[in-house]
Short mmCIF file of C-alpha atoms in Angstrom, two decimals:
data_model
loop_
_atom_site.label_atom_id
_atom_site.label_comp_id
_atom_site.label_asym_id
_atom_site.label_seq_id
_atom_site.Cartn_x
_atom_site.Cartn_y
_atom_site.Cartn_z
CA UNK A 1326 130.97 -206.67 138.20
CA UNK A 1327 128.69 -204.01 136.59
CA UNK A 1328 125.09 -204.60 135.67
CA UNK A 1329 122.76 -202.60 133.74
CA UNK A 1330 119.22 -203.14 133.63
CA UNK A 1331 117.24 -201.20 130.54
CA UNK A 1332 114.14 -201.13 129.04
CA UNK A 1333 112.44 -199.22 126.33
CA UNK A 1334 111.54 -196.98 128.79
CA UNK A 1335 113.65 -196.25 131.68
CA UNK A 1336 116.94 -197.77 133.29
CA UNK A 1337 116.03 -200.37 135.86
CA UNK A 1338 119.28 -200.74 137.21
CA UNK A 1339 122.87 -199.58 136.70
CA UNK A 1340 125.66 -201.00 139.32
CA UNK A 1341 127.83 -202.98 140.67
CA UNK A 1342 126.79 -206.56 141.94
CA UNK A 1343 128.14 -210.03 142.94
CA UNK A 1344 125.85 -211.70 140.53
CA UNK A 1345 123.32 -212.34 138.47
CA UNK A 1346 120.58 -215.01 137.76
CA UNK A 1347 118.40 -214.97 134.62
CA UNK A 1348 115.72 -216.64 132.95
CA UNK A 1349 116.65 -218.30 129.33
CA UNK A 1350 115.42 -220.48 127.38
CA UNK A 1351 116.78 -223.70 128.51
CA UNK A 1352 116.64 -222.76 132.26
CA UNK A 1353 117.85 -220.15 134.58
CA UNK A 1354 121.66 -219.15 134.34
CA UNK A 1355 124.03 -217.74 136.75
CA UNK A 1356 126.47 -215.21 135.77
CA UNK A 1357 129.54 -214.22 138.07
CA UNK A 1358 132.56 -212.25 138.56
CA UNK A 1359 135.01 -213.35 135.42
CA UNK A 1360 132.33 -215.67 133.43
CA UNK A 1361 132.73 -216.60 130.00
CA UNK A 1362 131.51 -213.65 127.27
CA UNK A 1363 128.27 -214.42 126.53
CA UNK A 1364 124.75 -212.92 124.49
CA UNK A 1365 121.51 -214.94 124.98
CA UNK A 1366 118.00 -214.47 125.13
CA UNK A 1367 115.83 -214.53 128.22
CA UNK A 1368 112.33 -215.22 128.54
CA UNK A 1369 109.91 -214.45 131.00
CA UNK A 1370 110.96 -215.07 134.54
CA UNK A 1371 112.86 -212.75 137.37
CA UNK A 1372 116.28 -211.11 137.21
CA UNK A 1373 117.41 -212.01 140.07
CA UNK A 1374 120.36 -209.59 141.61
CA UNK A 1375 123.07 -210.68 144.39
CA UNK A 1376 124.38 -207.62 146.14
CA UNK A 1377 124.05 -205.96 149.59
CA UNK A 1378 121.54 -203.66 148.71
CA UNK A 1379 120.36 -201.21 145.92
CA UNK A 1380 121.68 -197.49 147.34
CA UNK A 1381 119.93 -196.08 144.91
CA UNK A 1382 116.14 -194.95 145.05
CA UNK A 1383 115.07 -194.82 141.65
CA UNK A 1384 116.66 -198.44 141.07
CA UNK A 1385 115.44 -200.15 144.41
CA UNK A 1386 111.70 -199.13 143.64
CA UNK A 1387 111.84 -201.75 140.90
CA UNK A 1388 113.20 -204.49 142.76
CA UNK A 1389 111.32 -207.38 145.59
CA UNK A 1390 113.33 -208.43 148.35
CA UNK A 1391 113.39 -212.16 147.92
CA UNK A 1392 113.61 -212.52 152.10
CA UNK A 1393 115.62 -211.44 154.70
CA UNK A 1394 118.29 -213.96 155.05
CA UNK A 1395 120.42 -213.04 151.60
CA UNK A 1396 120.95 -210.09 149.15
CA UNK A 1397 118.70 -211.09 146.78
CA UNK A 1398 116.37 -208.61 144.78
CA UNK A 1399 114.23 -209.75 141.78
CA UNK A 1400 113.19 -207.88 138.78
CA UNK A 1401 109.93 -209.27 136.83
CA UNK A 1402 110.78 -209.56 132.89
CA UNK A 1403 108.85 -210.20 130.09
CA UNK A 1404 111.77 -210.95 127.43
CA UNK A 1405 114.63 -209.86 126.67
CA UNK A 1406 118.45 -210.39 125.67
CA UNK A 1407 121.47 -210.30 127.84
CA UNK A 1408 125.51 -209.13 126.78
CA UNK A 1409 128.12 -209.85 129.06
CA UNK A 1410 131.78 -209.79 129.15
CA UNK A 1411 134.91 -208.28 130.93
CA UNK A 1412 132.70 -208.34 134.06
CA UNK A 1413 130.48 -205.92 132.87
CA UNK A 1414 127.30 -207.24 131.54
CA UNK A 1415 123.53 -205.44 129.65
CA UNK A 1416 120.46 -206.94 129.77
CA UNK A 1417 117.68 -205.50 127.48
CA UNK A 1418 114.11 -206.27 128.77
CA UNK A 1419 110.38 -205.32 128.53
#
């Protein structure tokens, strides 16, 4: 599935993962390959990404490792709002 990662400033992130955990309102959500269309809002937390790695430079210089073990990269948010449907998925954040 396809995830891009923009704020007002600059695109965070734009590829293909396995999936995706966010911070809402009533809790962290996971979204996956063929989930439900959905648009919420997110709150302050960590975008977590599942995938092997980030290829790309300019993308992986905004991401943590969260440890060795998994594919796991985090992404600090503020806010934010997330659209996602037909495996392909935007999430808006500051």
């Amino acid at each position: 599935m396809n995830i891009k990662i923009l704020t007002p400033e600059f695109v965070v992130f734009d590829g293909e993962v396995d999936s995706v955990l966010l911070p809402g309102k009533n809790g962290d959500f996971h979204i996956m390959k063929n989930h439900a269309a959905i648009v919420s809002s997110l709150v302050n937390g960590k975008v977590r990404v599942f995938t092997n790695a980030i290829q790309n430079e300019n993308f992986a210089k905004f991401f943590t490792k969260e440890n060795e073990k998994n594919s796991v990269f985090s992404y600090s948010i503020n806010s934010g709002v997330v659209e996602f449907s037909n495996d392909k998925g935007i999430i808006l954040c500051d």
